[in-house]
Short mmCIF file of C-alpha atoms in Angstrom, two decimals:
data_model
loop_
_atom_site.label_atom_id
_atom_site.label_comp_id
_atom_site.label_asym_id
_atom_site.label_seq_id
_atom_site.Cartn_x
_atom_site.Cartn_y
_atom_site.Cartn_z
CA UNK A 1 7.88 12.26 -9.23
CA UNK A 2 5.67 8.98 -8.87
CA UNK A 3 6.31 5.62 -7.97
CA UNK A 4 4.82 2.02 -8.80
CA UNK A 5 3.83 -0.55 -6.51
CA UNK A 6 4.02 -4.12 -8.40
CA UNK A 7 2.81 -7.51 -6.68
CA UNK A 8 0.72 -10.57 -7.47
CA UNK A 9 0.22 -13.81 -6.06
CA UNK A 10 3.85 -15.57 -5.40
CA UNK A 11 5.31 -16.79 -8.92
CA UNK A 12 3.29 -15.41 -11.67
CA UNK A 13 6.38 -12.75 -12.67
CA UNK A 14 6.04 -9.48 -10.98
CA UNK A 15 9.76 -9.03 -10.25
CA UNK A 16 9.94 -8.97 -13.87
CA UNK A 17 7.02 -6.86 -14.24
CA UNK A 18 8.44 -4.44 -12.61
CA UNK A 19 12.08 -4.73 -13.45
CA UNK A 20 10.76 -4.56 -17.58
CA UNK A 21 8.71 -1.56 -16.35
CA UNK A 22 11.68 0.32 -14.41
CA UNK A 23 14.04 -0.84 -18.14
CA UNK A 24 11.16 0.92 -20.02
CA UNK A 25 11.35 3.98 -17.62
CA UNK A 26 15.09 4.13 -18.46
CA UNK A 27 15.10 3.39 -21.86
CA UNK A 28 12.60 7.05 -21.89
CA UNK A 29 15.00 9.30 -20.52
CA UNK A 30 14.09 8.77 -16.86
CA UNK A 31 16.33 8.10 -13.53
CA UNK A 32 14.73 4.71 -12.28
CA UNK A 33 15.43 3.18 -9.01
CA UNK A 34 13.80 -0.31 -8.53
CA UNK A 35 13.53 -1.60 -5.20
CA UNK A 36 12.94 -5.06 -3.94
CA UNK A 37 11.11 -5.50 -0.90
CA UNK A 38 10.19 -8.98 -1.60
CA UNK A 39 11.58 -10.98 1.06
CA UNK A 40 12.38 -13.29 -1.74
CA UNK A 41 14.82 -10.84 -3.50
CA UNK A 42 14.71 -11.94 -6.93
CA UNK A 43 15.24 -8.90 -8.38
CA UNK A 44 19.39 -8.98 -9.07
CA UNK A 45 18.35 -13.06 -10.57
CA UNK A 46 16.21 -10.53 -13.18
CA UNK A 47 18.70 -8.15 -13.81
CA UNK A 48 21.56 -11.22 -13.79
CA UNK A 49 23.05 -8.51 -11.36
CA UNK A 50 24.51 -8.78 -7.46
CA UNK A 51 22.37 -6.23 -5.93
CA UNK A 52 22.32 -5.15 -1.93
CA UNK A 53 21.27 -2.33 -0.16
CA UNK A 54 22.88 0.22 -1.56
CA UNK A 55 21.44 1.46 -5.58
CA UNK A 56 23.58 0.16 -8.28
CA UNK A 57 23.71 1.97 -12.07
CA UNK A 58 22.69 -2.07 -13.33
CA UNK A 59 23.53 -0.82 -17.26
CA UNK A 60 25.65 2.29 -16.95
CA UNK A 61 26.25 2.00 -21.17
CA UNK A 62 22.88 0.61 -22.44
CA UNK A 63 20.35 2.44 -19.96
CA UNK A 64 22.32 4.97 -18.08
CA UNK A 65 19.96 6.38 -14.96
CA UNK A 66 18.72 2.90 -13.95
CA UNK A 67 19.71 1.81 -10.85
CA UNK A 68 18.59 -1.01 -8.99
CA UNK A 69 18.76 -2.25 -4.58
CA UNK A 70 17.51 -4.86 -2.46
CA UNK A 71 15.75 -3.18 0.63
CA UNK A 72 17.98 -4.40 3.83
CA UNK A 73 14.94 -4.90 6.75
CA UNK A 74 17.60 -6.76 8.89
CA UNK A 75 19.97 -3.53 8.75
CA UNK A 76 17.30 -1.09 8.69
CA UNK A 77 15.98 -2.77 12.29
CA UNK A 78 19.48 -2.43 13.48
CA UNK A 79 20.20 1.30 12.85
CA UNK A 80 16.42 2.40 13.31
CA UNK A 81 14.01 0.98 15.87
CA UNK A 82 16.65 -1.16 18.18
CA UNK A 83 18.36 1.89 19.60
CA UNK A 84 14.88 3.50 20.08
CA UNK A 85 13.66 0.31 22.04
CA UNK A 86 16.17 -0.19 24.18
CA UNK A 87 15.05 3.63 25.27
CA UNK A 88 11.78 2.78 25.36
CA UNK A 89 12.75 -0.34 27.70
CA UNK A 90 15.04 1.16 30.10
CA UNK A 91 12.56 3.96 30.49
CA UNK A 92 9.79 1.04 31.32
CA UNK A 93 12.05 -0.62 33.45
CA UNK A 94 12.84 2.87 35.40
CA UNK A 95 8.63 2.81 35.73
CA UNK A 96 9.19 -0.49 38.22
CA UNK A 97 8.05 -2.57 35.25
CA UNK A 98 9.15 -6.02 34.55
CA UNK A 99 12.35 -6.33 32.29
CA UNK A 100 10.74 -9.15 30.42
CA UNK A 101 7.59 -7.62 30.38
CA UNK A 102 9.42 -3.83 29.15
CA UNK A 103 11.03 -6.22 26.04
CA UNK A 104 7.53 -7.61 25.32
CA UNK A 105 6.11 -4.57 25.33
CA UNK A 106 8.60 -2.45 22.99
CA UNK A 107 7.99 -5.12 20.16
CA UNK A 108 6.60 -2.72 17.18
CA UNK A 109 4.18 -5.41 15.07
CA UNK A 110 5.14 -5.10 11.68
CA UNK A 111 8.65 -2.89 11.88
CA UNK A 112 11.06 -4.43 9.26
CA UNK A 113 8.18 -4.03 7.30
CA UNK A 114 7.29 -0.39 8.35
CA UNK A 115 10.70 0.27 8.13
CA UNK A 116 11.35 -0.83 4.09
CA UNK A 117 8.76 1.76 3.35
CA UNK A 118 10.18 4.24 4.98
CA UNK A 119 13.40 3.36 2.77
CA UNK A 120 11.05 3.64 -0.19
CA UNK A 121 10.01 7.27 1.64
CA UNK A 122 13.25 8.27 2.16
CA UNK A 123 14.19 7.47 -1.58
CA UNK A 124 11.59 9.50 -3.43
CA UNK A 125 11.59 12.64 -0.85
CA UNK A 126 15.93 12.74 -0.18
CA UNK A 127 17.12 10.50 -3.82
CA UNK A 128 17.46 11.81 -7.19
CA UNK A 129 15.14 9.31 -8.78
CA UNK A 130 12.34 10.77 -11.52
CA UNK A 131 10.05 6.95 -10.86
CA UNK A 132 10.95 4.60 -7.86
CA UNK A 133 9.41 0.95 -9.27
CA UNK A 134 9.22 -1.13 -5.96
CA UNK A 135 8.96 -5.25 -6.21
CA UNK A 136 6.20 -6.22 -3.54
CA UNK A 137 5.97 -9.44 -1.91
CA UNK A 138 3.23 -11.87 -2.78
CA UNK A 139 -0.44 -9.22 -2.24
CA UNK A 140 -1.41 -10.85 0.98
CA UNK A 141 1.89 -9.37 2.68
CA UNK A 142 1.24 -6.49 0.29
CA UNK A 143 -2.07 -5.54 1.30
CA UNK A 144 -0.46 -6.20 5.55
CA UNK A 145 2.24 -3.93 4.48
CA UNK A 146 0.38 -1.27 3.45
CA UNK A 147 -2.01 -0.69 5.59
CA UNK A 148 0.74 -0.54 8.34
CA UNK A 149 1.56 3.45 8.04
CA UNK A 150 -2.18 4.06 9.67
CA UNK A 151 -2.80 1.00 12.33
CA UNK A 152 0.68 1.99 13.55
CA UNK A 153 0.46 5.53 13.32
CA UNK A 154 -2.93 4.48 15.31
CA UNK A 155 -1.13 2.46 18.11
CA UNK A 156 1.86 4.72 18.29
CA UNK A 157 -0.63 7.44 19.52
CA UNK A 158 -2.48 5.27 21.96
CA UNK A 159 0.66 3.75 23.55
CA UNK A 160 3.41 6.96 23.44
CA UNK A 161 0.30 9.80 23.20
CA UNK A 162 1.70 12.96 21.34
CA UNK A 163 1.10 15.56 24.50
CA UNK A 164 4.96 15.25 24.92
CA UNK A 165 4.90 17.35 28.14
CA UNK A 166 2.21 15.28 29.38
CA UNK A 167 3.48 12.19 29.05
CA UNK A 168 6.86 13.64 31.04
CA UNK A 169 4.38 15.01 33.65
CA UNK A 170 3.31 11.41 34.01
CA UNK A 171 7.12 9.75 34.44
CA UNK A 172 8.23 12.66 36.66
CA UNK A 173 5.48 11.67 38.90
CA UNK A 174 6.51 8.00 38.88
CA UNK A 175 9.96 7.74 39.01
CA UNK A 176 10.00 11.36 40.86
CA UNK A 177 14.10 11.34 38.90
CA UNK A 178 15.32 14.29 36.18
CA UNK A 179 17.37 11.53 34.66
CA UNK A 180 14.27 9.59 34.09
CA UNK A 181 12.52 12.89 32.03
CA UNK A 182 15.72 13.52 30.31
CA UNK A 183 15.93 9.88 29.12
CA UNK A 184 11.79 10.08 27.95
CA UNK A 185 12.65 13.24 26.59
CA UNK A 186 15.03 12.12 24.15
CA UNK A 187 12.96 8.74 23.57
CA UNK A 188 9.96 11.18 23.04
CA UNK A 189 12.03 13.02 20.47
CA UNK A 190 12.39 9.56 18.92
CA UNK A 191 9.11 8.78 18.81
CA UNK A 192 7.78 11.99 16.87
CA UNK A 193 9.98 11.42 14.06
CA UNK A 194 8.48 8.29 14.24
CA UNK A 195 5.34 9.40 13.95
CA UNK A 196 6.37 12.28 11.25
CA UNK A 197 7.26 8.72 9.20
CA UNK A 198 3.95 7.51 9.18
CA UNK A 199 2.20 10.60 8.54
CA UNK A 200 4.73 11.09 5.56
CA UNK A 201 4.06 7.32 4.49
CA UNK A 202 0.34 8.08 4.69
CA UNK A 203 0.27 11.04 2.60
CA UNK A 204 2.45 9.04 0.11
CA UNK A 205 0.89 6.44 -0.60
CA UNK A 206 -2.67 7.85 -0.65
CA UNK A 207 -1.06 10.56 -3.12
CA UNK A 208 -3.21 9.08 -6.12
CA UNK A 209 -0.68 11.39 -8.13
CA UNK A 210 2.30 10.25 -6.46
CA UNK A 211 1.31 6.48 -5.82
CA UNK A 212 -0.28 3.29 -8.10
CA UNK A 213 -0.29 -0.13 -7.80
CA UNK A 214 0.09 -2.58 -10.40
CA UNK A 215 -1.09 -6.04 -10.47
CA UNK A 216 0.36 -8.81 -11.40
CA UNK A 217 -1.21 -12.01 -12.30
CA UNK A 218 -1.44 -15.35 -14.44
CA UNK A 219 -5.45 -16.28 -16.25
CA UNK A 220 -6.49 -18.34 -14.32
CA UNK A 221 -10.28 -19.31 -12.91
CA UNK A 222 -9.83 -18.53 -9.35
CA UNK A 223 -8.07 -15.12 -10.15
CA UNK A 224 -11.07 -12.92 -11.30
CA UNK A 225 -12.55 -13.25 -7.63
CA UNK A 226 -8.69 -12.39 -5.78
CA UNK A 227 -8.37 -9.81 -8.13
CA UNK A 228 -11.72 -7.83 -6.84
CA UNK A 229 -11.33 -8.58 -3.77
CA UNK A 230 -7.31 -7.11 -3.52
CA UNK A 231 -9.17 -4.27 -5.52
CA UNK A 232 -11.54 -4.36 -2.89
CA UNK A 233 -9.22 -4.56 0.31
CA UNK A 234 -6.60 -1.55 -1.54
CA UNK A 235 -9.74 0.96 -2.39
CA UNK A 236 -10.84 0.45 1.31
CA UNK A 237 -6.88 1.85 2.20
CA UNK A 238 -7.47 4.45 -0.21
CA UNK A 239 -4.27 3.08 -2.40
CA UNK A 240 -4.78 3.67 -6.23
CA UNK A 241 -4.39 0.16 -8.70
CA UNK A 242 -4.00 1.65 -12.12
CA UNK A 243 -2.93 -1.33 -14.01
CA UNK A 244 -3.28 -5.02 -14.38
CA UNK A 245 -0.78 -7.56 -16.31
CA UNK A 246 -2.35 -10.35 -16.92
CA UNK A 247 1.02 -13.05 -17.59
CA UNK A 248 1.65 -16.07 -19.43
CA UNK A 249 -0.79 -16.29 -22.36
CA UNK A 250 -0.64 -19.07 -24.23
CA UNK A 251 -0.50 -18.94 -27.96
CA UNK A 252 -3.32 -19.39 -30.33
CA UNK A 253 -3.10 -23.24 -31.98
CA UNK A 254 -5.23 -22.10 -34.74
CA UNK A 255 -5.97 -24.86 -36.65
CA UNK A 256 -3.37 -27.68 -35.61
CA UNK A 257 -4.56 -30.73 -35.08
CA UNK A 258 -3.89 -33.04 -31.91
CA UNK A 259 -3.93 -33.40 -28.09
CA UNK A 260 -1.15 -30.49 -27.64
CA UNK A 261 -2.73 -28.40 -29.88
CA UNK A 262 -6.64 -29.63 -28.06
CA UNK A 263 -4.98 -28.88 -24.62
CA UNK A 264 -3.28 -25.10 -25.72
CA UNK A 265 -7.19 -24.29 -27.45
CA UNK A 266 -9.23 -25.26 -24.79
CA UNK A 267 -6.60 -23.24 -22.07
CA UNK A 268 -6.46 -20.42 -24.04
CA UNK A 269 -10.32 -19.92 -24.64
CA UNK A 270 -10.40 -20.66 -20.61
CA UNK A 271 -7.63 -17.42 -20.64
CA UNK A 272 -9.51 -15.38 -22.73
CA UNK A 273 -13.01 -15.71 -20.82
CA UNK A 274 -10.86 -14.99 -17.09
CA UNK A 275 -9.17 -12.09 -19.24
CA UNK A 276 -13.38 -11.00 -20.44
CA UNK A 277 -14.09 -11.92 -16.71
CA UNK A 278 -11.67 -9.05 -15.39
CA UNK A 279 -11.94 -6.08 -17.96
CA UNK A 280 -15.21 -5.80 -15.75
CA UNK A 281 -13.52 -6.15 -12.41
CA UNK A 282 -11.33 -2.72 -12.10
CA UNK A 283 -13.89 -0.43 -14.56
CA UNK A 284 -11.42 2.33 -16.18
CA UNK A 285 -8.50 0.21 -15.56
CA UNK A 286 -6.35 -1.54 -18.27
CA UNK A 287 -5.33 -4.48 -18.92
CA UNK A 288 -1.94 -5.48 -20.24
CA UNK A 289 -1.87 -9.22 -22.23
CA UNK A 290 1.40 -10.46 -22.10
CA UNK A 291 1.99 -14.28 -23.59
CA UNK A 292 3.82 -17.61 -22.15
CA UNK A 293 7.43 -17.13 -23.58
CA UNK A 294 9.59 -20.40 -23.72
CA UNK A 295 12.79 -18.18 -21.80
CA UNK A 296 12.59 -16.27 -19.62
CA UNK A 297 13.87 -12.91 -19.43
CA UNK A 298 16.87 -12.81 -17.62
CA UNK A 299 19.05 -9.37 -18.13
CA UNK A 300 18.17 -5.82 -19.08
CA UNK A 301 18.11 -6.83 -22.98
CA UNK A 302 15.51 -9.16 -22.67
CA UNK A 303 13.64 -7.24 -20.29
CA UNK A 304 13.60 -4.34 -22.62
CA UNK A 305 11.70 -6.28 -25.22
CA UNK A 306 9.24 -8.16 -22.20
CA UNK A 307 8.74 -3.65 -21.58
CA UNK A 308 7.76 -3.47 -25.32
CA UNK A 309 5.08 -6.01 -25.59
CA UNK A 310 3.59 -4.91 -22.23
CA UNK A 311 3.31 -1.26 -22.89
CA UNK A 312 4.12 -1.01 -26.53
CA UNK A 313 4.13 2.24 -27.63
CA UNK A 314 2.76 3.74 -24.69
CA UNK A 315 4.06 5.48 -21.34
CA UNK A 316 4.67 3.14 -18.74
CA UNK A 317 3.37 5.87 -15.89
CA UNK A 318 -0.15 6.24 -18.15
CA UNK A 319 -2.80 4.87 -15.96
CA UNK A 320 -6.57 6.20 -14.86
CA UNK A 321 -6.86 8.44 -12.19
CA UNK A 322 -7.82 7.64 -8.85
CA UNK A 323 -10.69 8.84 -6.96
CA UNK A 324 -10.47 9.85 -3.32
CA UNK A 325 -11.92 7.40 -0.81
CA UNK A 326 -14.31 9.38 1.05
CA UNK A 327 -16.42 12.56 -0.05
CA UNK A 328 -19.05 14.34 2.13
CA UNK A 329 -22.24 16.39 0.29
CA UNK A 330 -25.40 18.02 2.02
CA UNK A 331 -28.18 16.31 1.55
CA UNK A 332 -31.00 18.58 4.02
CA UNK A 333 -30.70 22.05 5.81
CA UNK A 334 -28.68 25.04 6.36
CA UNK A 335 -26.29 25.97 8.54
CA UNK A 336 -26.38 24.35 11.67
CA UNK A 337 -30.28 23.84 11.07
CA UNK A 338 -30.99 20.68 13.14
CA UNK A 339 -33.25 18.94 10.49
CA UNK A 340 -29.51 19.31 8.76
CA UNK A 341 -28.37 15.86 7.05
CA UNK A 342 -24.73 14.83 5.25
CA UNK A 343 -23.76 11.79 3.31
CA UNK A 344 -20.59 10.55 3.44
CA UNK A 345 -19.70 8.44 0.60
CA UNK A 346 -16.71 5.77 0.28
CA UNK A 347 -15.82 4.55 -3.59
CA UNK A 348 -14.80 1.41 -3.28
CA UNK A 349 -14.06 -1.04 -6.07
CA UNK A 350 -16.67 -3.94 -5.70
CA UNK A 351 -17.83 -3.00 -2.53
CA UNK A 352 -21.31 -4.31 -3.81
CA UNK A 353 -20.84 -7.17 -4.24
CA UNK A 354 -18.99 -7.85 -0.75
CA UNK A 355 -20.07 -8.43 2.82
CA UNK A 356 -20.23 -5.53 4.66
CA UNK A 357 -19.91 -3.98 8.25
CA UNK A 358 -20.37 -0.76 9.82
CA UNK A 359 -20.23 0.72 13.62
CA UNK A 360 -19.90 4.25 14.96
CA UNK A 361 -16.33 4.01 17.45
CA UNK A 362 -16.23 7.68 18.78
CA UNK A 363 -14.98 9.73 15.64
CA UNK A 364 -14.23 6.93 13.62
CA UNK A 365 -16.16 4.80 11.44
CA UNK A 366 -15.35 1.57 11.26
CA UNK A 367 -15.62 0.41 7.64
CA UNK A 368 -15.19 -3.99 7.55
CA UNK A 369 -15.42 -5.27 3.99
CA UNK A 370 -15.00 -9.49 3.25
CA UNK A 371 -12.94 -9.12 6.91
CA UNK A 372 -11.03 -6.18 6.61
CA UNK A 373 -11.35 -3.11 8.31
CA UNK A 374 -10.57 0.06 7.97
CA UNK A 375 -11.27 3.25 10.65
CA UNK A 376 -11.96 6.60 8.64
CA UNK A 377 -11.81 9.52 10.69
CA UNK A 378 -15.12 11.32 10.43
CA UNK A 379 -15.01 15.31 9.15
CA UNK A 380 -15.30 17.64 12.34
CA UNK A 381 -19.19 18.17 11.16
CA UNK A 382 -20.12 14.30 11.29
CA UNK A 383 -18.36 14.05 14.77
CA UNK A 384 -21.78 15.78 15.93
CA UNK A 385 -23.82 13.96 14.47
CA UNK A 386 -25.56 10.12 14.44
CA UNK A 387 -25.51 7.88 11.71
CA UNK A 388 -29.01 7.19 11.00
CA UNK A 389 -28.88 4.94 7.45
CA UNK A 390 -27.05 3.65 4.94
CA UNK A 391 -27.43 2.38 1.03
CA UNK A 392 -24.43 0.37 -0.56
CA UNK A 393 -25.13 0.71 -4.93
CA UNK A 394 -22.37 -1.18 -6.77
CA UNK A 395 -18.66 1.10 -5.73
CA UNK A 396 -20.50 3.03 -3.66
CA UNK A 397 -21.36 2.95 0.07
CA UNK A 398 -23.66 5.87 1.07
CA UNK A 399 -23.47 6.50 4.76
CA UNK A 400 -26.21 8.88 6.55
CA UNK A 401 -25.58 11.39 9.40
CA UNK A 402 -27.70 13.71 10.74
CA UNK A 403 -27.42 15.54 13.87
CA UNK A 404 -27.61 14.39 17.77
CA UNK A 405 -28.95 16.58 19.69
CA UNK A 406 -27.13 16.16 22.64
CA UNK A 407 -23.22 18.04 20.85
CA UNK A 408 -24.91 19.44 17.74
CA UNK A 409 -23.97 23.17 17.17
CA UNK A 410 -26.90 25.91 18.45
#
């Protein structure tokens, strides 16, 4: 099973790139589902087909096994979240919380996007697909979307702890009612399922053998720096980019004369300079070029032609293997020696050129890169240590830990 997530700025052609990739995979004999998680839902326009929340085969004769659908987040909220939210409102009201306050407390930030991701996970687990291709929203929205499972998992744990019986006991003491405890029992079971889904989403996104991201862009001056920031933000959250699609390259004007030829030549030179810079941004991430065509690729045959341009004879699933975000190595001492030293290495693309801030918060290391924060859970041995130093070199942030005498093992 593979999951390919396509993202990029609005209007750069990410939807057509995602659709073309799905066509190429189906042409290769794979059973493919391409999902639109973009609120604009232009995937149906690319296929020239009417799509809704139910997967349909878009070209059963020419490309059997190619299915597409739009993720209906509103319906997902109504079916999955609203019943649980109603249970929680009833419990909070029973505990003496004002009705309006209870309503505000049960608003889960980003629930629509979260359920969209859960729909993707469910397709990978329950569906017959070999590959799920996702047309995500614009880059900024996608970064927030992909960070949601971890952020909401932490939010949920703080708001409704995992120790279900302890929470039931608190409610029983507050309300003194077995009926209230029974209601909480039902809600807690639902919350446990939500927590499991969040954990499943985190595992799916962090598995670089299964889930990878493709960035689609147009080669413009501001793009290279923005792409580096995007790669860094994704790497900070443990997500792996295995391909970049540079779309809409103007043709080579050759030795043509006149204002139009001069403009095309200057534009192409500017694009080539951007592409040269991009080749060094993502390390071994391949940059695939797509020329600017006069017409929009609409329909499966036009998308198949576009796929040929993007991938040629390559397998669309091929790409560099991702590295783990965190690695821990011992650099001093043995066993439980008090002079032990450990180094936690964070492998984040582009971190060497970014503004970085570190903070130890309990059993987590809060890493902020260019304004984006990630709380990294520390391995057990490092929880008994103090941060004594840090070093930043290229794409690796190395944090030094030494035993804290107050809690170190003896």
